[in-house]
mmCIF file of C-alpha atoms and ligand atoms in Angstrom:
data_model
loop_
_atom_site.group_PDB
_atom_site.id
_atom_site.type_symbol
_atom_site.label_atom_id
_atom_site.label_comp_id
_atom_site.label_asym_id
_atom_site.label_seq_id
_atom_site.Cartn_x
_atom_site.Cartn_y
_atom_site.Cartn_z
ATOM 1 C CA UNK Q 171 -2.984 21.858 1.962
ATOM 2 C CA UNK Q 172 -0.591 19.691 -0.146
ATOM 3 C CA UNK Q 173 3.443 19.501 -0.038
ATOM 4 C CA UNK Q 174 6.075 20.203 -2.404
ATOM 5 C CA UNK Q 175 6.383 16.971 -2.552
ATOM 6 C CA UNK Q 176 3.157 16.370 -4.205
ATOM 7 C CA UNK Q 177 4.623 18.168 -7.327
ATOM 8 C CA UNK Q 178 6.159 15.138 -9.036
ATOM 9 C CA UNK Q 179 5.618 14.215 -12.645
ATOM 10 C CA UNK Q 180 2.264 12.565 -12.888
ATOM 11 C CA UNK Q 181 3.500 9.590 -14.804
ATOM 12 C CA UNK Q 182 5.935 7.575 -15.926
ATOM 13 C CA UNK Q 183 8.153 8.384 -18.964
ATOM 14 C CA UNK Q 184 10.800 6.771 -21.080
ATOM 15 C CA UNK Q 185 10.713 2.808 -21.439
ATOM 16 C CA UNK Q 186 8.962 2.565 -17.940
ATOM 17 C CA UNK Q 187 5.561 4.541 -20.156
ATOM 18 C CA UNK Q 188 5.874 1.617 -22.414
ATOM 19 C CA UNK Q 189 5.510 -0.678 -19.360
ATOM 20 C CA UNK Q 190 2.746 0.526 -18.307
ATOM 21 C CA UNK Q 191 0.997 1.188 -21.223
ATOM 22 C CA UNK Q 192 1.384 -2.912 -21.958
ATOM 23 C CA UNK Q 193 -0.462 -3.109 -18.738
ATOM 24 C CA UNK Q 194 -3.903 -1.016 -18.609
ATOM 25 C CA UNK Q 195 -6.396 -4.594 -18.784
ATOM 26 C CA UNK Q 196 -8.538 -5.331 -16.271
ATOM 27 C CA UNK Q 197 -6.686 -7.927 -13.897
ATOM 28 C CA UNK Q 198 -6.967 -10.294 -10.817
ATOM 29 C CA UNK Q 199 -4.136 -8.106 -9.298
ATOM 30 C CA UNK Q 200 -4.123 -4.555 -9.314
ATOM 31 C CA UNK Q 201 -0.710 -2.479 -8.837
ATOM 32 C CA UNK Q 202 -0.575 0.572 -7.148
ATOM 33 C CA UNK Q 203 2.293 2.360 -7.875
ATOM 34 C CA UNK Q 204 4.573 5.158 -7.726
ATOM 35 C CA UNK Q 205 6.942 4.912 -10.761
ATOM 36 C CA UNK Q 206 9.575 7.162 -8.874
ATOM 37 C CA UNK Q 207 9.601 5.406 -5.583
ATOM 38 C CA UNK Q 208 12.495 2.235 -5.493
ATOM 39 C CA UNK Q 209 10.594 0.237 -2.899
ATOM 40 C CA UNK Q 210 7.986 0.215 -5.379
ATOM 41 C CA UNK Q 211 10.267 -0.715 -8.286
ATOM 42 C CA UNK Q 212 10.949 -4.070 -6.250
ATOM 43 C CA UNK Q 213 7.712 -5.389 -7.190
ATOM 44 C CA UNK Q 214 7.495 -4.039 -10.592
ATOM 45 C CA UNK Q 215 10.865 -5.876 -11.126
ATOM 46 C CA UNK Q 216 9.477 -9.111 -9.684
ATOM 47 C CA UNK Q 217 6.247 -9.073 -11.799
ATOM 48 C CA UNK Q 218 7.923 -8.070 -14.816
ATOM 49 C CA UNK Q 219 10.517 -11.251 -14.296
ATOM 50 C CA UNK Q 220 8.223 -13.543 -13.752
ATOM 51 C CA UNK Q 221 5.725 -11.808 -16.140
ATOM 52 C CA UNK Q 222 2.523 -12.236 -13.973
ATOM 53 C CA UNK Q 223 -0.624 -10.246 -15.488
ATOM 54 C CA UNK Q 224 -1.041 -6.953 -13.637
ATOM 55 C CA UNK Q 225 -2.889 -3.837 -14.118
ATOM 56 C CA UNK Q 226 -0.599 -0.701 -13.656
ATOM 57 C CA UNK Q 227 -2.363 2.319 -11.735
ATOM 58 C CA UNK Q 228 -0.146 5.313 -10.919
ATOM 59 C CA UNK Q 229 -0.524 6.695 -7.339
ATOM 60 C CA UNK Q 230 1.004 10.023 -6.345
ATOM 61 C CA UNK Q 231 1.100 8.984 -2.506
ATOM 62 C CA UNK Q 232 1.943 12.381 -0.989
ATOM 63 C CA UNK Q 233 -1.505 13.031 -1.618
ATOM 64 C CA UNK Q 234 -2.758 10.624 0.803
ATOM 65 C CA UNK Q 235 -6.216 10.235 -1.231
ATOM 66 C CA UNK Q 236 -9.013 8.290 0.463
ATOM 67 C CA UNK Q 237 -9.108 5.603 -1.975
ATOM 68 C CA UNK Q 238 -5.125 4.795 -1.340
ATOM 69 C CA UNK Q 239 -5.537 4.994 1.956
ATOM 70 C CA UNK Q 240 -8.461 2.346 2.275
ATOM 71 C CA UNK Q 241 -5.804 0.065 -0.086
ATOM 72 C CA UNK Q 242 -2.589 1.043 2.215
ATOM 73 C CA UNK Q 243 -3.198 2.968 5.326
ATOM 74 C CA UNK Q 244 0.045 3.632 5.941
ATOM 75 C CA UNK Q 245 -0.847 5.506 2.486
ATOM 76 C CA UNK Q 246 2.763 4.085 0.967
ATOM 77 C CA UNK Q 247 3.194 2.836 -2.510
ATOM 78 C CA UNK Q 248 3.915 0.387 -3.764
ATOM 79 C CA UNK Q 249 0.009 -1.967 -2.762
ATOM 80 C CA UNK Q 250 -2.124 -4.196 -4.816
ATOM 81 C CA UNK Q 251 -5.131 -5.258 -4.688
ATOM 82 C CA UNK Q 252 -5.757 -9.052 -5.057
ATOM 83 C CA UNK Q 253 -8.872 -10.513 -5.749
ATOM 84 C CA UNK Q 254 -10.449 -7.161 -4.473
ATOM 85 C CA UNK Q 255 -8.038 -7.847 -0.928
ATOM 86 C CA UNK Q 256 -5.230 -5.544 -0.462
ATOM 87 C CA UNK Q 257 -1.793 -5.885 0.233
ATOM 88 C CA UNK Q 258 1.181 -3.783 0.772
ATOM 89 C CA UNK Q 259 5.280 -3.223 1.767
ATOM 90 C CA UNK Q 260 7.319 -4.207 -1.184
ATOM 91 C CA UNK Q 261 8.968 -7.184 -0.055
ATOM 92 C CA UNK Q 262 6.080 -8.676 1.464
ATOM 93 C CA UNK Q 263 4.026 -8.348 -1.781
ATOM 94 C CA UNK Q 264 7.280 -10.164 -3.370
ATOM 95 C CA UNK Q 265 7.125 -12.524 -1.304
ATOM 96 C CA UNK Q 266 3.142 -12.554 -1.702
ATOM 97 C CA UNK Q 267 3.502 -13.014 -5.669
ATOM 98 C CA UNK Q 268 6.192 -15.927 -5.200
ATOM 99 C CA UNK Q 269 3.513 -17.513 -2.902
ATOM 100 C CA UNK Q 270 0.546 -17.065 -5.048
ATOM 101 C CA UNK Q 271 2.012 -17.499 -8.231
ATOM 102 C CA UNK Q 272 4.225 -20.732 -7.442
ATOM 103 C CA UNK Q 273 4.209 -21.909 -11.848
ATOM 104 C CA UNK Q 274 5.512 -18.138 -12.482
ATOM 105 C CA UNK Q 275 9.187 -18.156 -13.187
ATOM 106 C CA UNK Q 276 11.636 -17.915 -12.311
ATOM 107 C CA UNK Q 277 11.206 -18.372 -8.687
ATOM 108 C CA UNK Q 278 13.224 -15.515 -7.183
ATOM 109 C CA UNK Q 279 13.617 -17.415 -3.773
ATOM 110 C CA UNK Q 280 15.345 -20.475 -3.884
ATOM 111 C CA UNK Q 281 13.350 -23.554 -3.045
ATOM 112 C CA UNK Q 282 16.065 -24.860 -0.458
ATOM 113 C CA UNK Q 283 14.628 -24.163 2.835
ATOM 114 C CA UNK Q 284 18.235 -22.990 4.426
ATOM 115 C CA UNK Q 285 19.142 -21.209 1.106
ATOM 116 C CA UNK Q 286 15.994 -19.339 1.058
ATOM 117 C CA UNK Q 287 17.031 -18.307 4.578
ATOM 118 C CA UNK Q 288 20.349 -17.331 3.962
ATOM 119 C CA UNK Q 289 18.568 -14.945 0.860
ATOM 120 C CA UNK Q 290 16.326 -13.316 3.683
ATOM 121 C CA UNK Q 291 19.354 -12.771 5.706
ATOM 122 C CA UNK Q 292 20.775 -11.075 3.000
ATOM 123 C CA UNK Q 293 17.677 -8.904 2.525
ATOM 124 C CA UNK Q 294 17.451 -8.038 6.045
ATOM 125 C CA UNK Q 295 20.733 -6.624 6.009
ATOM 126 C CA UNK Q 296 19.794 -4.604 3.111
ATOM 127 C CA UNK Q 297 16.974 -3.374 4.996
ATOM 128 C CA UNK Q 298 18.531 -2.711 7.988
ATOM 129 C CA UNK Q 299 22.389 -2.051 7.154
ATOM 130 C CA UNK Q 300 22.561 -1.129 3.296
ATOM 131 C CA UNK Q 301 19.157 1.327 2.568
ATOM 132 C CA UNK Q 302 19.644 3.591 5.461
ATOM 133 C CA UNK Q 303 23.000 4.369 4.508
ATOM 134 C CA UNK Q 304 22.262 4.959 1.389
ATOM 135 C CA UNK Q 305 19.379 7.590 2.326
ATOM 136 C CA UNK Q 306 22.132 9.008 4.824
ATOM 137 C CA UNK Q 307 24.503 9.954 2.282
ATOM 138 C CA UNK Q 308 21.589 11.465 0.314
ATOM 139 C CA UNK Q 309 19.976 13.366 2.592
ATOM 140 C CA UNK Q 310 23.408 14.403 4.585
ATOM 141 C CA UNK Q 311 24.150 18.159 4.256
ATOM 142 C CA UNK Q 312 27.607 18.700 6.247
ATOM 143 C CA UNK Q 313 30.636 16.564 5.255
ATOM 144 C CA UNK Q 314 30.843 15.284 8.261
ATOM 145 C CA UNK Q 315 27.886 13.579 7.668
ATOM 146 C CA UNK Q 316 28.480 12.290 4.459
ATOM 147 C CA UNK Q 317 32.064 11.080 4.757
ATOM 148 C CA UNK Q 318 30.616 8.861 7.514
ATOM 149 C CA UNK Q 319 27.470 7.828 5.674
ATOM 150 C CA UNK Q 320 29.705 7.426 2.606
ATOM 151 C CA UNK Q 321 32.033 4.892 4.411
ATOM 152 C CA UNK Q 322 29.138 3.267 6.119
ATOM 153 C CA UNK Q 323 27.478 2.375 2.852
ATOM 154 C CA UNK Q 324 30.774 1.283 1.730
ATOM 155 C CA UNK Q 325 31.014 -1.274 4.334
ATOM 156 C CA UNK Q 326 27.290 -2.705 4.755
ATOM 157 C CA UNK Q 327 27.421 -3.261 0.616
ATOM 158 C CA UNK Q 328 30.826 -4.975 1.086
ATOM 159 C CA UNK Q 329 29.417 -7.407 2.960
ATOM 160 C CA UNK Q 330 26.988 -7.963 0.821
ATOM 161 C CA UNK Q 331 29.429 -8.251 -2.172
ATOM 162 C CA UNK Q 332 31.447 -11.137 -0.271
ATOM 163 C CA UNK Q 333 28.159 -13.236 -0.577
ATOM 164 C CA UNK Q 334 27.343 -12.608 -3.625
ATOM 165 C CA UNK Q 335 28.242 -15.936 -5.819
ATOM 166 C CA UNK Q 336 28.113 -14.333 -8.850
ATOM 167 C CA UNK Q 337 26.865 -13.620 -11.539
ATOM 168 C CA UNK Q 338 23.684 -12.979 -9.434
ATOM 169 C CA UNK Q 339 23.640 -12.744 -5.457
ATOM 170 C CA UNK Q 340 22.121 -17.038 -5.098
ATOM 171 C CA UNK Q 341 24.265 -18.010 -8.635
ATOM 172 C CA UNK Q 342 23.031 -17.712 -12.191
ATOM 173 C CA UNK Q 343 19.513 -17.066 -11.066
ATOM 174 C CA UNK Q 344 18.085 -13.262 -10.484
ATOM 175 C CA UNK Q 345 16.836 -13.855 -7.276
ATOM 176 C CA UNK Q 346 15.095 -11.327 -4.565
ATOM 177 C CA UNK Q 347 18.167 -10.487 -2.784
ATOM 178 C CA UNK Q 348 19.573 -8.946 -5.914
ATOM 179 C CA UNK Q 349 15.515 -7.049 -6.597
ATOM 180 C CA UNK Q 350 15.865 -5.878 -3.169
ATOM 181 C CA UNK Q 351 18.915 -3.626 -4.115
ATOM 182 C CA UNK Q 352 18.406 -3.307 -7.839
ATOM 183 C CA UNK Q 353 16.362 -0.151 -7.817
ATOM 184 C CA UNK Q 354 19.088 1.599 -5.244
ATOM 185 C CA UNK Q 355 22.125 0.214 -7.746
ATOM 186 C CA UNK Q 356 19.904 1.635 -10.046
ATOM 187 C CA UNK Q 357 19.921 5.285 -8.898
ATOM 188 C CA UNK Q 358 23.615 5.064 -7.419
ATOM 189 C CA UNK Q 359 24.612 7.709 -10.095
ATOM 190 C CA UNK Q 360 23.100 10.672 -8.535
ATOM 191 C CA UNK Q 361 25.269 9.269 -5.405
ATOM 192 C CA UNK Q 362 28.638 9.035 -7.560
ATOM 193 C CA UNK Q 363 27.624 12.891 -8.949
ATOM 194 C CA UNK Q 364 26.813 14.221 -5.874
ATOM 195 C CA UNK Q 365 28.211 12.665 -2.725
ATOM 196 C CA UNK Q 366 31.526 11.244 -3.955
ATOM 197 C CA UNK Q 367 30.294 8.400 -4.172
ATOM 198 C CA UNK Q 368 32.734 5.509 -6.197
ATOM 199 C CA UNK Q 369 31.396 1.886 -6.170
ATOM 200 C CA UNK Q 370 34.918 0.699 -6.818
ATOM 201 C CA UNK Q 371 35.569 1.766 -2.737
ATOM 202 C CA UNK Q 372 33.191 -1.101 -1.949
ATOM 203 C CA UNK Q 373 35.427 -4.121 -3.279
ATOM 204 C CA UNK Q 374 34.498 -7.757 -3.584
ATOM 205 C CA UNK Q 375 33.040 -7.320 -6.781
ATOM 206 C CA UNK Q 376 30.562 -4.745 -6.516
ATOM 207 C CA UNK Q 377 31.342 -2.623 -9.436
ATOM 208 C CA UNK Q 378 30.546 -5.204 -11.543
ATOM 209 C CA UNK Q 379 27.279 -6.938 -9.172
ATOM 210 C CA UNK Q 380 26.044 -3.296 -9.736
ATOM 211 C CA UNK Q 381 26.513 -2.879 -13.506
ATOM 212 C CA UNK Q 382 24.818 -6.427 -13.766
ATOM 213 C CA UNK Q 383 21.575 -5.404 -11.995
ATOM 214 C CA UNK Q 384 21.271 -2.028 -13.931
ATOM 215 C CA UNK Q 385 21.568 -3.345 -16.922
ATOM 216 C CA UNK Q 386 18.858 -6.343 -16.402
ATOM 217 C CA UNK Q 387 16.176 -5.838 -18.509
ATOM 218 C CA UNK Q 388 13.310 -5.967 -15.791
ATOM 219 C CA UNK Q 389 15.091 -2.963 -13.905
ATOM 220 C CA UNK Q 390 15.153 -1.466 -17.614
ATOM 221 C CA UNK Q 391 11.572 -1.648 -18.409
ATOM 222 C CA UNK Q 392 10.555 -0.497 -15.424
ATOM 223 C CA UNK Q 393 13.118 2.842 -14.995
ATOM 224 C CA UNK Q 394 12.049 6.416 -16.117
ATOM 225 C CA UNK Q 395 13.630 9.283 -17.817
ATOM 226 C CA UNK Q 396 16.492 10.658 -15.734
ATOM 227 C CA UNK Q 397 15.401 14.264 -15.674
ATOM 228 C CA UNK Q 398 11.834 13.482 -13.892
ATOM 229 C CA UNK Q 399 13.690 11.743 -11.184
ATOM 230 C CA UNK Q 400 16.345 14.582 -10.443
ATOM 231 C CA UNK Q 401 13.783 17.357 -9.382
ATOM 232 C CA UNK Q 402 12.898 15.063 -6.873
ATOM 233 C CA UNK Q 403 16.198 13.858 -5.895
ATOM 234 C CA UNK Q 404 17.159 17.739 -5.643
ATOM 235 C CA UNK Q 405 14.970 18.145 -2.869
ATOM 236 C CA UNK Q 406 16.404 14.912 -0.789
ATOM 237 C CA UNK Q 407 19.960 16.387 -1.749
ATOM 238 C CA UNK Q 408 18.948 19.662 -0.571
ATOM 239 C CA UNK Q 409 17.686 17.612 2.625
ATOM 240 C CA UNK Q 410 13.761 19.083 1.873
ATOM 241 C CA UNK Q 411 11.723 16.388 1.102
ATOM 242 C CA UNK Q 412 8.817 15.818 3.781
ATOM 243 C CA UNK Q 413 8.355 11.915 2.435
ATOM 244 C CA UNK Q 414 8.054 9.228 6.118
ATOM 245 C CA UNK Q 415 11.424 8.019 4.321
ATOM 246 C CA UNK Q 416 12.802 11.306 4.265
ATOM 247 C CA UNK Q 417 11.828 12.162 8.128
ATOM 248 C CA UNK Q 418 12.842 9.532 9.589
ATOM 249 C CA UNK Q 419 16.434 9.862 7.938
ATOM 250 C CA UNK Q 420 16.504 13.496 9.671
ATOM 251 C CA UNK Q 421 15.472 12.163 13.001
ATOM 252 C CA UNK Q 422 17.892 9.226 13.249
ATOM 253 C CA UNK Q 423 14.575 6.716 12.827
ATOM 254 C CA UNK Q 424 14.356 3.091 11.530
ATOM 255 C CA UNK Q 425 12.823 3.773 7.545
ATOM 256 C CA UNK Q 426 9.213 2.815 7.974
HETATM 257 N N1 LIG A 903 8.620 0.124 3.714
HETATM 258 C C1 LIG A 903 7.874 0.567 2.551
HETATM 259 C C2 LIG A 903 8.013 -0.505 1.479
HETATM 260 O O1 LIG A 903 9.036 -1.202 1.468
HETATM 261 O O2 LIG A 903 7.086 -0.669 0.674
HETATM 262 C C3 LIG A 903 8.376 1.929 2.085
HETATM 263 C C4 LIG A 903 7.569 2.496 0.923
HETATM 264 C C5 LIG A 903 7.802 4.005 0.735
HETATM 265 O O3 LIG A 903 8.445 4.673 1.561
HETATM 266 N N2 LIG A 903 7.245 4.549 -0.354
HETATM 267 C C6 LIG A 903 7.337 5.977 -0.590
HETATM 268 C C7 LIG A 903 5.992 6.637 -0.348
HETATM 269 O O4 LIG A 903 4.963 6.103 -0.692
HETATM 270 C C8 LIG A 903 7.721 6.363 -2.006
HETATM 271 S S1 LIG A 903 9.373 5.882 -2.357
HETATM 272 N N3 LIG A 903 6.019 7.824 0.237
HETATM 273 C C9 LIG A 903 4.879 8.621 0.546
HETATM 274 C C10 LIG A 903 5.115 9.393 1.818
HETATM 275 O O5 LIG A 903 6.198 9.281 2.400
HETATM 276 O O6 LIG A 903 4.204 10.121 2.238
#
């Protein structure tokens, strides 16, 4: 007995089908992916950056399928399989590819041990401060709940902006602070059409940190048609989706 959720177009479309379509060979790492999901779109940004071989398989992870499961058991895209080993949680397995793929550039952490710190810092806070809000303002149905979500969001990506150094987050390099928000930037329209949502309230810059990451070709490639996303952004708007992301939004619990 599936759920609703399950019903998502099978693949990906638009310029993401020509992604993966460049990436059907037989590799050493294996990519298990869900070309909706923006965790997932982390890593597919990274290895399309630093243009390490892959092999693309879709996933439709609602289905929680024995052979995803064995890969992931918290049965979550994005995974990979490396070497026959697998892996999972997207910014571990960026992390992961920056580790085994050191002559792969550009290197998306910087190789200065307190700068690469300062980066994580700057991720956490997108994991902890940034994301949730985000999901908050989706998922909130009364406008109580998303005036406060909407000026929490504001806040936790205007701190974010103040760091940024421009024209990436670490400088002129696309580092992993700015792939750990891309995919979110990405999608901030259905936000700004549905939940009043105007990047120009965040300040410092953002507007323009935001139209910078969209428009990066990596986030490009690796984006599908509009349309296929909205039916399943309807159903976070309408505050139905049954994904662990969605659930724990509804029950005030950390993202897992
Ligand atoms: N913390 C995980 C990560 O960063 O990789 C989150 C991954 C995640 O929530 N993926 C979603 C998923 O696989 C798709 S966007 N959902 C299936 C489900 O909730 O059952």
């Amino acid at each position: 007995m599936g759920i609703p959720d399950e019903n998502i177009h099978p693949t990906a479309t638009g310029n993401a089908a020509k992604t993966v379509a460049e990436h059907q060979a037989k590799q050493d790492l294996v990519f298990y992916s869900g070309w909706f999901c923006p965790f997932n779109q982390r890593v597919w940004i990274s290895l399309e950056e630093k243009g390490i071989p892959y092999q693309y398989k879709e996933v439709n992870p609602y289905k929680k399928e024995k052979h995803f499961l064995d890969i992931n058991p918290k049965g979550l895209v994005p995974a990979i399989e490396y070497q026959g080993k697998a892996l999972y949680e997207s910014l571990i397995l960026c992390e992961f590819l920056e580790d085994a793929y050191p002559d792969y550039k550009p290197h998306l952490l910087p190789t200065d041990p307190f700068e690469r710190a300062h980066a994580r810092l700057w991720i956490d806070h997108t994991t902890k401060a940034i994301i949730p809000a985000w999901h908050r303002l989706l998922q909130g149905q009364t406008k109580e709940q998303q005036d406060a979500a909407r000026q929490e969001l504001y806040a936790a990506q205007g701190k974010l902006a103040q760091e940024v150094k421009g024209p990436y987050f670490a400088g002129e390099e696309f580092g992993l602070v700015d792939v750990a928000n891309a995919p979110w930037v990405a999608r901030e329209y259905i936000l700004a059409e549905q939940r009043g949502y105007d990047s120009a309230q965040v300040g410092n810059g953002w507007s323009e940190y935001v139209e910078r990451l969209a428009t990066r070709e990596s986030v490009g490639k690796t984006t599908s048609e509009e349309d296929k996303l909205q039916v399943i952004y309807d159903r976070y708007l309408r505050d139905e989706a049954q994904s662990e992301a969605a659930k724990a939004i509804r029950a005030g619990r950390v993202i897992p």
